[in-house]
Amino acid sequence: MSSHGYETGRLNLPFVGIATFGKYPYQQDWDAIEADVAVLGAPFDFGTQFRPGARFGPRSIREASTLFSFGHGGAYDHEDDITYLPSETTRIVDLGDADIIHTDTEQSHANIEFGVRKILAAGAIPVVLGGDHSVNIPCINAFSDEEPVHLVQIDAHLDFVDERHGVRSGHGNPMRRAAEKPYVSGLSQIGIRNVSSTAREGYEDARSMGSDILSVRQFRKLGVEGVLERIPAGKRYYVTIDIDGFDPSIAPGTGTPSHGGFTYYEGLELLDGLTKRGAVVGVDLVEVAPDYDHSGSTTTLAAQLLLNFIGRILHHRK
Ligand SMILES: [Mn+2]
């Protein structure tokens, strides 16, 4: 399955074979992870306040990711003149999914946290496929024994609600839960716009708890370099990407779309810059709901963005 032979063995075109993430090997034994990056599915969507369906995100992103697995020995980028993800040395595994218990948020989140802890214990970088944005809560919980992280969020929504009707672990709460952690040193919340999961007090709370909030229009005025300069340099970055940070014209397949979002290259250039500014130590990409994604452009965006981000993380890390 992972054969990248050119003229020998199988051609292994993208539509052939089992759809693991990027067609990298499936590692079923979470006590035997030997990799630089381990991909974990978190197919949980009971945290949504509008359209559900992100439980099908991990499977659909895996399927879309096969398009970028042509077996040319890596991903050559002619603009950078770099072959990212060189097949000789790239160690990525797909762990499959955390187990999800229907109606039980606490146990489902615990199962996600368990998987991320296994990845960190193995010295690999976790890349978690959501799932709704609440899956970021167990991902951040899993970093409790690690050195501090600075959280970078791409999202249309601030997701900084403390509690509503007793709910503290829905998809409108994760950035608040993260900001409460002593090992989260600060937050950069980028792409925030329009009617949000969060009221005015949430914005005030976020700023007082160490958050820098930028809209898409503010991002464009500053330019990507100006935005990067506002993110503390030399840190360990945990990056959470809500696909609704991107524009619904390219990412309609999500539960709460919001017009005025990012283009692909705005996202990639920000992520590329981050990999040169510090160490990316964890990633999640959430809120892909394939039932609303009739052309497949959302899942293609998610897969393309993640593979290019992972390639740059591995290339630029010290
Ligand atoms: Mn979100």
PDB file of C-alpha atoms and ligand atoms in Angstrom:
ATOM      1  CA  MET A   1       0.000   0.000   0.000  1.00  0.00           C
ATOM      2  CA  SER A   2       2.799   2.429   0.842  1.00  0.00           C
ATOM      3  CA  SER A   3       4.946   1.331  -2.111  1.00  0.00           C
ATOM      4  CA  HIS A   4       6.309   4.348  -3.942  1.00  0.00           C
ATOM      5  CA  GLY A   5       8.248   2.410  -6.593  1.00  0.00           C
ATOM      6  CA  TYR A   6       8.366   4.276  -9.871  1.00  0.00           C
ATOM      7  CA  GLU A   7       8.527   1.671 -12.626  1.00  0.00           C
ATOM      8  CA  THR A   8       8.462  -1.454 -10.497  1.00  0.00           C
ATOM      9  CA  GLY A   9       5.757  -2.850  -8.290  1.00  0.00           C
ATOM     10  CA  ARG A  10       2.293  -1.309  -8.266  1.00  0.00           C
ATOM     11  CA  LEU A  11       1.390   2.037  -9.831  1.00  0.00           C
ATOM     12  CA  ASN A  12      -1.051   2.587  -6.962  1.00  0.00           C
ATOM     13  CA  LEU A  13      -3.000   5.510  -8.434  1.00  0.00           C
ATOM     14  CA  PRO A  14      -4.974   7.698  -5.994  1.00  0.00           C
ATOM     15  CA  PHE A  15      -8.269   5.868  -6.538  1.00  0.00           C
ATOM     16  CA  VAL A  16      -6.726   2.444  -5.845  1.00  0.00           C
ATOM     17  CA  GLY A  17      -6.392   0.899  -2.405  1.00  0.00           C
ATOM     18  CA  ILE A  18      -7.531   1.506   1.177  1.00  0.00           C
ATOM     19  CA  ALA A  19      -8.047   5.177   2.019  1.00  0.00           C
ATOM     20  CA  THR A  20      -5.791   5.884   4.962  1.00  0.00           C
ATOM     21  CA  PHE A  21      -4.700   9.511   5.379  1.00  0.00           C
ATOM     22  CA  GLY A  22      -2.346  10.292   2.489  1.00  0.00           C
ATOM     23  CA  LYS A  23      -2.159   6.509   1.938  1.00  0.00           C
ATOM     24  CA  TYR A  24       0.330   6.354   4.790  1.00  0.00           C
ATOM     25  CA  PRO A  25       0.458   3.104   6.793  1.00  0.00           C
ATOM     26  CA  TYR A  26      -2.359   2.214   9.186  1.00  0.00           C
ATOM     27  CA  GLN A  27      -1.049   1.682  12.717  1.00  0.00           C
ATOM     28  CA  GLN A  28      -3.656  -0.186  14.709  1.00  0.00           C
ATOM     29  CA  ASP A  29      -1.433  -0.705  17.761  1.00  0.00           C
ATOM     30  CA  TRP A  30      -1.281   2.634  19.588  1.00  0.00           C
ATOM     31  CA  ASP A  31       1.528   1.317  21.794  1.00  0.00           C
ATOM     32  CA  ALA A  32       3.782   0.789  18.772  1.00  0.00           C
ATOM     33  CA  ILE A  33       3.732   4.241  17.151  1.00  0.00           C
ATOM     34  CA  GLU A  34       7.033   4.931  15.392  1.00  0.00           C
ATOM     35  CA  ALA A  35       6.495   8.102  13.433  1.00  0.00           C
ATOM     36  CA  ASP A  36       7.132  11.831  13.232  1.00  0.00           C
ATOM     37  CA  VAL A  37       3.440  12.544  12.627  1.00  0.00           C
ATOM     38  CA  ALA A  38       0.476  10.418  13.701  1.00  0.00           C
ATOM     39  CA  VAL A  39      -2.997  11.096  12.327  1.00  0.00           C
ATOM     40  CA  LEU A  40      -6.002  10.365  14.546  1.00  0.00           C
ATOM     41  CA  GLY A  41      -9.662  10.622  13.554  1.00  0.00           C
ATOM     42  CA  ALA A  42     -12.086  12.163  16.073  1.00  0.00           C
ATOM     43  CA  PRO A  43     -15.483  11.536  14.442  1.00  0.00           C
ATOM     44  CA  PHE A  44     -17.541  13.298  17.095  1.00  0.00           C
ATOM     45  CA  ASP A  45     -20.260  15.891  16.364  1.00  0.00           C
ATOM     46  CA  PHE A  46     -22.587  16.016  19.392  1.00  0.00           C
ATOM     47  CA  GLY A  47     -21.137  19.425  20.226  1.00  0.00           C
ATOM     48  CA  THR A  48     -22.777  21.207  17.290  1.00  0.00           C
ATOM     49  CA  GLN A  49     -25.427  23.921  17.715  1.00  0.00           C
ATOM     50  CA  PHE A  50     -26.644  23.845  14.098  1.00  0.00           C
ATOM     51  CA  ARG A  51     -26.088  21.341  11.292  1.00  0.00           C
ATOM     52  CA  PRO A  52     -24.467  18.062  12.350  1.00  0.00           C
ATOM     53  CA  GLY A  53     -22.405  15.785  10.124  1.00  0.00           C
ATOM     54  CA  ALA A  54     -18.779  16.391  11.105  1.00  0.00           C
ATOM     55  CA  ARG A  55     -18.650  12.824  12.424  1.00  0.00           C
ATOM     56  CA  PHE A  56     -18.079  11.898   8.787  1.00  0.00           C
ATOM     57  CA  GLY A  57     -15.184  14.351   8.478  1.00  0.00           C
ATOM     58  CA  PRO A  58     -12.257  11.999   9.156  1.00  0.00           C
ATOM     59  CA  ARG A  59     -13.350   9.383   6.656  1.00  0.00           C
ATOM     60  CA  SER A  60     -14.051  11.958   3.946  1.00  0.00           C
ATOM     61  CA  ILE A  61     -10.751  13.785   4.497  1.00  0.00           C
ATOM     62  CA  ARG A  62      -8.889  10.475   4.229  1.00  0.00           C
ATOM     63  CA  GLU A  63     -10.659   9.714   0.975  1.00  0.00           C
ATOM     64  CA  ALA A  64      -9.863  13.180  -0.430  1.00  0.00           C
ATOM     65  CA  SER A  65      -6.235  12.905   0.701  1.00  0.00           C
ATOM     66  CA  THR A  66      -5.589  10.009  -1.669  1.00  0.00           C
ATOM     67  CA  LEU A  67      -5.610  12.518  -4.556  1.00  0.00           C
ATOM     68  CA  PHE A  68      -2.280  13.853  -3.300  1.00  0.00           C
ATOM     69  CA  SER A  69      -0.649  10.429  -3.121  1.00  0.00           C
ATOM     70  CA  PHE A  70       0.679  10.007  -6.641  1.00  0.00           C
ATOM     71  CA  GLY A  71       3.843   8.269  -5.566  1.00  0.00           C
ATOM     72  CA  HIS A  72       6.326  10.635  -7.226  1.00  0.00           C
ATOM     73  CA  GLY A  73       8.688  10.198  -4.285  1.00  0.00           C
ATOM     74  CA  GLY A  74       7.329  13.231  -2.464  1.00  0.00           C
ATOM     75  CA  ALA A  75       5.498  16.502  -3.041  1.00  0.00           C
ATOM     76  CA  TYR A  76       7.738  18.724  -5.176  1.00  0.00           C
ATOM     77  CA  ASP A  77       6.867  22.431  -4.910  1.00  0.00           C
ATOM     78  CA  HIS A  78       8.406  24.309  -7.830  1.00  0.00           C
ATOM     79  CA  GLU A  79       7.920  27.737  -6.225  1.00  0.00           C
ATOM     80  CA  ASP A  80       9.875  26.748  -3.108  1.00  0.00           C
ATOM     81  CA  ASP A  81      12.082  24.277  -5.038  1.00  0.00           C
ATOM     82  CA  ILE A  82      11.571  21.838  -2.170  1.00  0.00           C
ATOM     83  CA  THR A  83      10.324  18.264  -2.194  1.00  0.00           C
ATOM     84  CA  TYR A  84       8.088  18.111   0.843  1.00  0.00           C
ATOM     85  CA  LEU A  85       7.217  14.735   2.379  1.00  0.00           C
ATOM     86  CA  PRO A  86      10.077  12.877   0.658  1.00  0.00           C
ATOM     87  CA  SER A  87       8.981   9.250   0.615  1.00  0.00           C
ATOM     88  CA  GLU A  88      12.441   7.965   1.627  1.00  0.00           C
ATOM     89  CA  THR A  89      12.407   9.661   5.040  1.00  0.00           C
ATOM     90  CA  THR A  90       8.811  10.671   5.821  1.00  0.00           C
ATOM     91  CA  ARG A  91       7.361   8.792   8.792  1.00  0.00           C
ATOM     92  CA  ILE A  92       3.605   9.366   9.004  1.00  0.00           C
ATOM     93  CA  VAL A  93       1.089   6.837  10.312  1.00  0.00           C
ATOM     94  CA  ASP A  94      -2.699   6.787  10.463  1.00  0.00           C
ATOM     95  CA  LEU A  95      -4.013   5.469  13.782  1.00  0.00           C
ATOM     96  CA  GLY A  96      -7.620   5.222  12.672  1.00  0.00           C
ATOM     97  CA  ASP A  97     -10.233   6.795  14.917  1.00  0.00           C
ATOM     98  CA  ALA A  98     -10.859   7.329  18.595  1.00  0.00           C
ATOM     99  CA  ASP A  99     -13.872   5.348  19.724  1.00  0.00           C
ATOM    100  CA  ILE A 100     -17.048   7.426  19.968  1.00  0.00           C
ATOM    101  CA  ILE A 101     -19.883   6.619  22.382  1.00  0.00           C
ATOM    102  CA  HIS A 102     -23.162   8.052  21.148  1.00  0.00           C
ATOM    103  CA  THR A 103     -24.734  10.593  23.563  1.00  0.00           C
ATOM    104  CA  ASP A 104     -21.658  10.454  25.832  1.00  0.00           C
ATOM    105  CA  THR A 105     -19.504  13.530  25.285  1.00  0.00           C
ATOM    106  CA  GLU A 106     -17.340  12.936  28.327  1.00  0.00           C
ATOM    107  CA  GLN A 107     -16.319   9.396  27.384  1.00  0.00           C
ATOM    108  CA  SER A 108     -15.923  10.238  23.704  1.00  0.00           C
ATOM    109  CA  HIS A 109     -13.666  13.171  24.555  1.00  0.00           C
ATOM    110  CA  ALA A 110     -11.721  10.945  26.972  1.00  0.00           C
ATOM    111  CA  ASN A 111     -11.139   8.443  24.181  1.00  0.00           C
ATOM    112  CA  ILE A 112      -9.799  11.224  21.934  1.00  0.00           C
ATOM    113  CA  GLU A 113      -7.515  12.486  24.716  1.00  0.00           C
ATOM    114  CA  PHE A 114      -6.237   8.927  25.246  1.00  0.00           C
ATOM    115  CA  GLY A 115      -5.211   8.711  21.590  1.00  0.00           C
ATOM    116  CA  VAL A 116      -3.457  12.081  21.579  1.00  0.00           C
ATOM    117  CA  ARG A 117      -1.581  11.147  24.754  1.00  0.00           C
ATOM    118  CA  LYS A 118      -0.378   7.941  23.048  1.00  0.00           C
ATOM    119  CA  ILE A 119       0.924  10.027  20.133  1.00  0.00           C
ATOM    120  CA  LEU A 120       2.741  12.467  22.424  1.00  0.00           C
ATOM    121  CA  ALA A 121       4.215   9.592  24.471  1.00  0.00           C
ATOM    122  CA  ALA A 122       5.649   8.202  21.231  1.00  0.00           C
ATOM    123  CA  GLY A 123       7.306  11.541  20.463  1.00  0.00           C
ATOM    124  CA  ALA A 124       5.183  12.143  17.381  1.00  0.00           C
ATOM    125  CA  ILE A 125       3.189  15.220  16.360  1.00  0.00           C
ATOM    126  CA  PRO A 126      -0.562  14.612  16.644  1.00  0.00           C
ATOM    127  CA  VAL A 127      -2.716  15.637  13.674  1.00  0.00           C
ATOM    128  CA  VAL A 128      -6.367  15.153  14.634  1.00  0.00           C
ATOM    129  CA  LEU A 129      -9.187  15.075  12.072  1.00  0.00           C
ATOM    130  CA  GLY A 130     -12.532  16.265  13.478  1.00  0.00           C
ATOM    131  CA  GLY A 131     -15.235  16.074  14.284  1.00  0.00           C
ATOM    132  CA  ASP A 132     -16.755  19.305  15.513  1.00  0.00           C
ATOM    133  CA  HIS A 133     -14.601  21.917  17.243  1.00  0.00           C
ATOM    134  CA  SER A 134     -15.296  20.476  20.683  1.00  0.00           C
ATOM    135  CA  VAL A 135     -12.716  17.763  19.901  1.00  0.00           C
ATOM    136  CA  ASN A 136     -10.061  20.425  20.411  1.00  0.00           C
ATOM    137  CA  ILE A 137     -10.846  20.265  24.153  1.00  0.00           C
ATOM    138  CA  PRO A 138      -9.482  16.723  24.681  1.00  0.00           C
ATOM    139  CA  CYS A 139      -6.606  17.483  22.295  1.00  0.00           C
ATOM    140  CA  ILE A 140      -5.477  20.414  24.458  1.00  0.00           C
ATOM    141  CA  ASN A 141      -6.116  18.411  27.657  1.00  0.00           C
ATOM    142  CA  ALA A 142      -3.616  15.837  26.377  1.00  0.00           C
ATOM    143  CA  PHE A 143      -0.846  18.471  26.469  1.00  0.00           C
ATOM    144  CA  SER A 144      -1.083  18.914  30.266  1.00  0.00           C
ATOM    145  CA  ASP A 145       2.319  17.268  30.856  1.00  0.00           C
ATOM    146  CA  GLU A 146       4.051  19.053  27.975  1.00  0.00           C
ATOM    147  CA  GLU A 147       5.950  22.325  27.778  1.00  0.00           C
ATOM    148  CA  PRO A 148       3.631  25.335  27.246  1.00  0.00           C
ATOM    149  CA  VAL A 149       2.046  25.941  23.862  1.00  0.00           C
ATOM    150  CA  HIS A 150       0.785  29.034  22.080  1.00  0.00           C
ATOM    151  CA  LEU A 151      -2.526  28.311  20.404  1.00  0.00           C
ATOM    152  CA  VAL A 152      -3.147  29.540  16.854  1.00  0.00           C
ATOM    153  CA  GLN A 153      -6.748  29.248  15.663  1.00  0.00           C
ATOM    154  CA  ILE A 154      -8.089  29.720  12.128  1.00  0.00           C
ATOM    155  CA  ASP A 155     -11.850  30.065  12.396  1.00  0.00           C
ATOM    156  CA  ALA A 156     -14.868  32.219  11.556  1.00  0.00           C
ATOM    157  CA  HIS A 157     -15.985  31.953  15.179  1.00  0.00           C
ATOM    158  CA  LEU A 158     -14.303  32.909  18.443  1.00  0.00           C
ATOM    159  CA  ASP A 159     -15.542  29.773  20.274  1.00  0.00           C
ATOM    160  CA  PHE A 160     -14.934  31.471  23.622  1.00  0.00           C
ATOM    161  CA  VAL A 161     -18.237  30.788  25.414  1.00  0.00           C
ATOM    162  CA  ASP A 162     -17.718  29.872  29.075  1.00  0.00           C
ATOM    163  CA  GLU A 163     -21.018  28.104  29.678  1.00  0.00           C
ATOM    164  CA  ARG A 164     -24.595  28.156  28.351  1.00  0.00           C
ATOM    165  CA  HIS A 165     -27.351  26.038  29.931  1.00  0.00           C
ATOM    166  CA  GLY A 166     -24.675  24.021  31.644  1.00  0.00           C
ATOM    167  CA  VAL A 167     -22.809  23.195  28.415  1.00  0.00           C
ATOM    168  CA  ARG A 168     -19.060  23.719  28.758  1.00  0.00           C
ATOM    169  CA  SER A 169     -17.753  21.215  26.199  1.00  0.00           C
ATOM    170  CA  GLY A 170     -19.632  22.080  23.020  1.00  0.00           C
ATOM    171  CA  HIS A 171     -18.139  23.434  19.805  1.00  0.00           C
ATOM    172  CA  GLY A 172     -18.585  27.035  21.008  1.00  0.00           C
ATOM    173  CA  ASN A 173     -16.419  26.490  24.107  1.00  0.00           C
ATOM    174  CA  PRO A 174     -12.989  25.124  23.093  1.00  0.00           C
ATOM    175  CA  MET A 175     -10.925  28.324  22.994  1.00  0.00           C
ATOM    176  CA  ARG A 176     -12.250  29.301  26.437  1.00  0.00           C
ATOM    177  CA  ARG A 177     -11.304  25.885  27.826  1.00  0.00           C
ATOM    178  CA  ALA A 178      -7.848  26.214  26.247  1.00  0.00           C
ATOM    179  CA  ALA A 179      -7.279  29.744  27.581  1.00  0.00           C
ATOM    180  CA  GLU A 180      -7.961  28.458  31.118  1.00  0.00           C
ATOM    181  CA  LYS A 181      -5.018  26.055  30.933  1.00  0.00           C
ATOM    182  CA  PRO A 182      -1.819  27.166  32.666  1.00  0.00           C
ATOM    183  CA  TYR A 183       0.197  25.527  29.878  1.00  0.00           C
ATOM    184  CA  VAL A 184      -1.508  27.569  27.128  1.00  0.00           C
ATOM    185  CA  SER A 185       0.624  30.717  27.088  1.00  0.00           C
ATOM    186  CA  GLY A 186      -1.555  32.723  24.689  1.00  0.00           C
ATOM    187  CA  LEU A 187      -3.915  32.586  21.735  1.00  0.00           C
ATOM    188  CA  SER A 188      -3.977  34.043  18.220  1.00  0.00           C
ATOM    189  CA  GLN A 189      -7.547  33.842  16.897  1.00  0.00           C
ATOM    190  CA  ILE A 190      -7.563  34.585  13.177  1.00  0.00           C
ATOM    191  CA  GLY A 191     -10.413  34.894  10.664  1.00  0.00           C
ATOM    192  CA  ILE A 192     -13.085  35.788  13.230  1.00  0.00           C
ATOM    193  CA  ARG A 193     -16.132  37.471  11.664  1.00  0.00           C
ATOM    194  CA  ASN A 194     -19.881  37.935  11.574  1.00  0.00           C
ATOM    195  CA  VAL A 195     -22.422  36.473  13.997  1.00  0.00           C
ATOM    196  CA  SER A 196     -20.476  34.226  16.259  1.00  0.00           C
ATOM    197  CA  SER A 197     -20.741  31.541  18.855  1.00  0.00           C
ATOM    198  CA  THR A 198     -19.628  34.231  21.266  1.00  0.00           C
ATOM    199  CA  ALA A 199     -21.220  37.462  22.571  1.00  0.00           C
ATOM    200  CA  ARG A 200     -19.374  40.730  23.306  1.00  0.00           C
ATOM    201  CA  GLU A 201     -18.360  39.654  26.824  1.00  0.00           C
ATOM    202  CA  GLY A 202     -16.622  36.641  25.319  1.00  0.00           C
ATOM    203  CA  TYR A 203     -14.435  38.907  23.192  1.00  0.00           C
ATOM    204  CA  GLU A 204     -13.569  40.982  26.252  1.00  0.00           C
ATOM    205  CA  ASP A 205     -12.810  37.848  28.250  1.00  0.00           C
ATOM    206  CA  ALA A 206     -10.664  36.459  25.425  1.00  0.00           C
ATOM    207  CA  ARG A 207      -8.549  39.604  25.226  1.00  0.00           C
ATOM    208  CA  SER A 208      -8.141  39.729  29.000  1.00  0.00           C
ATOM    209  CA  MET A 209      -7.074  36.058  28.993  1.00  0.00           C
ATOM    210  CA  GLY A 210      -4.276  36.593  26.482  1.00  0.00           C
ATOM    211  CA  SER A 211      -5.928  36.445  23.095  1.00  0.00           C
ATOM    212  CA  ASP A 212      -5.137  38.430  19.949  1.00  0.00           C
ATOM    213  CA  ILE A 213      -8.237  38.512  17.717  1.00  0.00           C
ATOM    214  CA  LEU A 214      -8.059  39.309  13.986  1.00  0.00           C
ATOM    215  CA  SER A 215     -10.782  39.283  11.358  1.00  0.00           C
ATOM    216  CA  VAL A 216     -10.191  38.298   7.735  1.00  0.00           C
ATOM    217  CA  ARG A 217     -10.297  41.965   6.706  1.00  0.00           C
ATOM    218  CA  GLN A 218      -7.753  42.895   9.391  1.00  0.00           C
ATOM    219  CA  PHE A 219      -5.578  39.975   8.196  1.00  0.00           C
ATOM    220  CA  ARG A 220      -5.677  41.381   4.649  1.00  0.00           C
ATOM    221  CA  LYS A 221      -4.757  44.894   5.797  1.00  0.00           C
ATOM    222  CA  LEU A 222      -1.795  43.605   7.801  1.00  0.00           C
ATOM    223  CA  GLY A 223      -0.664  41.059   5.231  1.00  0.00           C
ATOM    224  CA  VAL A 224       0.569  37.615   6.213  1.00  0.00           C
ATOM    225  CA  GLU A 225       3.952  38.946   7.422  1.00  0.00           C
ATOM    226  CA  GLY A 226       2.222  41.540   9.599  1.00  0.00           C
ATOM    227  CA  VAL A 227      -0.021  38.862  11.078  1.00  0.00           C
ATOM    228  CA  LEU A 228       2.927  36.546  11.749  1.00  0.00           C
ATOM    229  CA  GLU A 229       4.742  39.358  13.576  1.00  0.00           C
ATOM    230  CA  ARG A 230       1.845  39.541  16.051  1.00  0.00           C
ATOM    231  CA  ILE A 231       2.281  35.854  16.921  1.00  0.00           C
ATOM    232  CA  PRO A 232       4.974  35.385  19.587  1.00  0.00           C
ATOM    233  CA  ALA A 233       8.154  34.063  17.932  1.00  0.00           C
ATOM    234  CA  GLY A 234      10.049  30.901  18.855  1.00  0.00           C
ATOM    235  CA  LYS A 235       7.143  29.245  20.624  1.00  0.00           C
ATOM    236  CA  ARG A 236       5.672  25.780  20.499  1.00  0.00           C
ATOM    237  CA  TYR A 237       2.499  26.239  18.456  1.00  0.00           C
ATOM    238  CA  TYR A 238      -0.641  24.177  18.668  1.00  0.00           C
ATOM    239  CA  VAL A 239      -2.705  24.945  15.553  1.00  0.00           C
ATOM    240  CA  THR A 240      -6.455  24.417  15.407  1.00  0.00           C
ATOM    241  CA  ILE A 241      -8.042  24.868  11.979  1.00  0.00           C
ATOM    242  CA  ASP A 242     -11.804  25.191  11.737  1.00  0.00           C
ATOM    243  CA  ILE A 243     -12.591  24.712   8.047  1.00  0.00           C
ATOM    244  CA  ASP A 244     -15.252  27.439   8.346  1.00  0.00           C
ATOM    245  CA  GLY A 245     -12.404  29.941   8.649  1.00  0.00           C
ATOM    246  CA  PHE A 246     -12.193  29.504   4.879  1.00  0.00           C
ATOM    247  CA  ASP A 247     -14.753  31.013   2.544  1.00  0.00           C
ATOM    248  CA  PRO A 248     -17.940  28.992   1.926  1.00  0.00           C
ATOM    249  CA  SER A 249     -17.329  29.379  -1.819  1.00  0.00           C
ATOM    250  CA  ILE A 250     -14.412  26.945  -1.438  1.00  0.00           C
ATOM    251  CA  ALA A 251     -15.532  25.220   1.790  1.00  0.00           C
ATOM    252  CA  PRO A 252     -19.323  24.829   1.805  1.00  0.00           C
ATOM    253  CA  GLY A 253     -19.153  21.459   3.562  1.00  0.00           C
ATOM    254  CA  THR A 254     -19.386  22.600   7.144  1.00  0.00           C
ATOM    255  CA  GLY A 255     -22.071  23.043   9.782  1.00  0.00           C
ATOM    256  CA  THR A 256     -21.944  26.821  10.283  1.00  0.00           C
ATOM    257  CA  PRO A 257     -20.652  28.491   7.086  1.00  0.00           C
ATOM    258  CA  SER A 258     -19.849  32.217   7.190  1.00  0.00           C
ATOM    259  CA  HIS A 259     -19.151  34.351   4.128  1.00  0.00           C
ATOM    260  CA  GLY A 260     -16.056  36.515   3.900  1.00  0.00           C
ATOM    261  CA  GLY A 261     -13.549  33.796   4.714  1.00  0.00           C
ATOM    262  CA  PHE A 262      -9.977  32.987   3.730  1.00  0.00           C
ATOM    263  CA  THR A 263      -8.696  31.700   0.413  1.00  0.00           C
ATOM    264  CA  TYR A 264      -6.445  28.641   0.254  1.00  0.00           C
ATOM    265  CA  TYR A 265      -3.202  30.587  -0.097  1.00  0.00           C
ATOM    266  CA  GLU A 266      -4.030  32.979   2.744  1.00  0.00           C
ATOM    267  CA  GLY A 267      -4.318  29.916   4.958  1.00  0.00           C
ATOM    268  CA  LEU A 268      -1.286  28.115   3.575  1.00  0.00           C
ATOM    269  CA  GLU A 269       0.992  31.169   3.726  1.00  0.00           C
ATOM    270  CA  LEU A 270       0.058  31.754   7.373  1.00  0.00           C
ATOM    271  CA  LEU A 271       0.729  28.100   8.218  1.00  0.00           C
ATOM    272  CA  ASP A 272       3.952  28.089   6.173  1.00  0.00           C
ATOM    273  CA  GLY A 273       5.152  31.165   8.052  1.00  0.00           C
ATOM    274  CA  LEU A 274       4.360  29.540  11.394  1.00  0.00           C
ATOM    275  CA  THR A 275       6.525  26.505  10.592  1.00  0.00           C
ATOM    276  CA  LYS A 276       9.482  28.883  10.157  1.00  0.00           C
ATOM    277  CA  ARG A 277       8.638  31.018  13.225  1.00  0.00           C
ATOM    278  CA  GLY A 278       8.611  28.223  15.812  1.00  0.00           C
ATOM    279  CA  ALA A 279       7.791  24.558  16.360  1.00  0.00           C
ATOM    280  CA  VAL A 280       4.341  23.262  15.466  1.00  0.00           C
ATOM    281  CA  VAL A 281       3.708  20.520  18.032  1.00  0.00           C
ATOM    282  CA  GLY A 282       0.068  19.666  17.427  1.00  0.00           C
ATOM    283  CA  VAL A 283      -2.663  20.192  14.844  1.00  0.00           C
ATOM    284  CA  ASP A 284      -6.365  19.610  14.546  1.00  0.00           C
ATOM    285  CA  LEU A 285      -8.626  20.315  11.584  1.00  0.00           C
ATOM    286  CA  VAL A 286     -12.322  20.328  12.422  1.00  0.00           C
ATOM    287  CA  GLU A 287     -15.898  20.920  11.248  1.00  0.00           C
ATOM    288  CA  VAL A 288     -15.689  19.235   7.822  1.00  0.00           C
ATOM    289  CA  ALA A 289     -19.229  17.916   7.236  1.00  0.00           C
ATOM    290  CA  PRO A 290     -19.182  16.112   3.882  1.00  0.00           C
ATOM    291  CA  ASP A 291     -22.971  15.865   3.449  1.00  0.00           C
ATOM    292  CA  TYR A 292     -23.001  19.595   2.591  1.00  0.00           C
ATOM    293  CA  ASP A 293     -19.963  19.280   0.345  1.00  0.00           C
ATOM    294  CA  HIS A 294     -21.489  18.370  -2.985  1.00  0.00           C
ATOM    295  CA  SER A 295     -18.441  19.030  -5.149  1.00  0.00           C
ATOM    296  CA  GLY A 296     -15.898  17.621  -2.705  1.00  0.00           C
ATOM    297  CA  SER A 297     -14.068  20.957  -2.616  1.00  0.00           C
ATOM    298  CA  THR A 298     -14.192  21.157   1.193  1.00  0.00           C
ATOM    299  CA  THR A 299     -12.621  17.762   1.783  1.00  0.00           C
ATOM    300  CA  THR A 300     -10.060  18.458  -0.949  1.00  0.00           C
ATOM    301  CA  LEU A 301      -9.195  21.751   0.761  1.00  0.00           C
ATOM    302  CA  ALA A 302      -8.834  20.023   4.128  1.00  0.00           C
ATOM    303  CA  ALA A 303      -6.587  17.290   2.734  1.00  0.00           C
ATOM    304  CA  GLN A 304      -4.491  19.624   0.564  1.00  0.00           C
ATOM    305  CA  LEU A 305      -3.994  22.095   3.398  1.00  0.00           C
ATOM    306  CA  LEU A 306      -3.048  19.405   5.915  1.00  0.00           C
ATOM    307  CA  LEU A 307      -0.589  17.581   3.664  1.00  0.00           C
ATOM    308  CA  ASN A 308       1.113  20.844   2.669  1.00  0.00           C
ATOM    309  CA  PHE A 309       1.194  21.979   6.303  1.00  0.00           C
ATOM    310  CA  ILE A 310       2.624  18.667   7.528  1.00  0.00           C
ATOM    311  CA  GLY A 311       5.238  18.753   4.761  1.00  0.00           C
ATOM    312  CA  ARG A 312       6.358  22.215   5.863  1.00  0.00           C
ATOM    313  CA  ILE A 313       6.314  21.314   9.584  1.00  0.00           C
ATOM    314  CA  LEU A 314       8.645  18.374   8.944  1.00  0.00           C
ATOM    315  CA  HIS A 315      10.877  20.296   6.504  1.00  0.00           C
ATOM    316  CA  HIS A 316      11.419  23.380   8.664  1.00  0.00           C
ATOM    317  CA  ARG A 317      11.656  21.820  12.099  1.00  0.00           C
ATOM    318  CA  LYS A 318      15.001  22.152  13.798  1.00  0.00           C
TER     319      LYS A 318
HETATM  320 MN    MN B   1     -14.760  26.657  15.552  1.00  0.00          MN
END
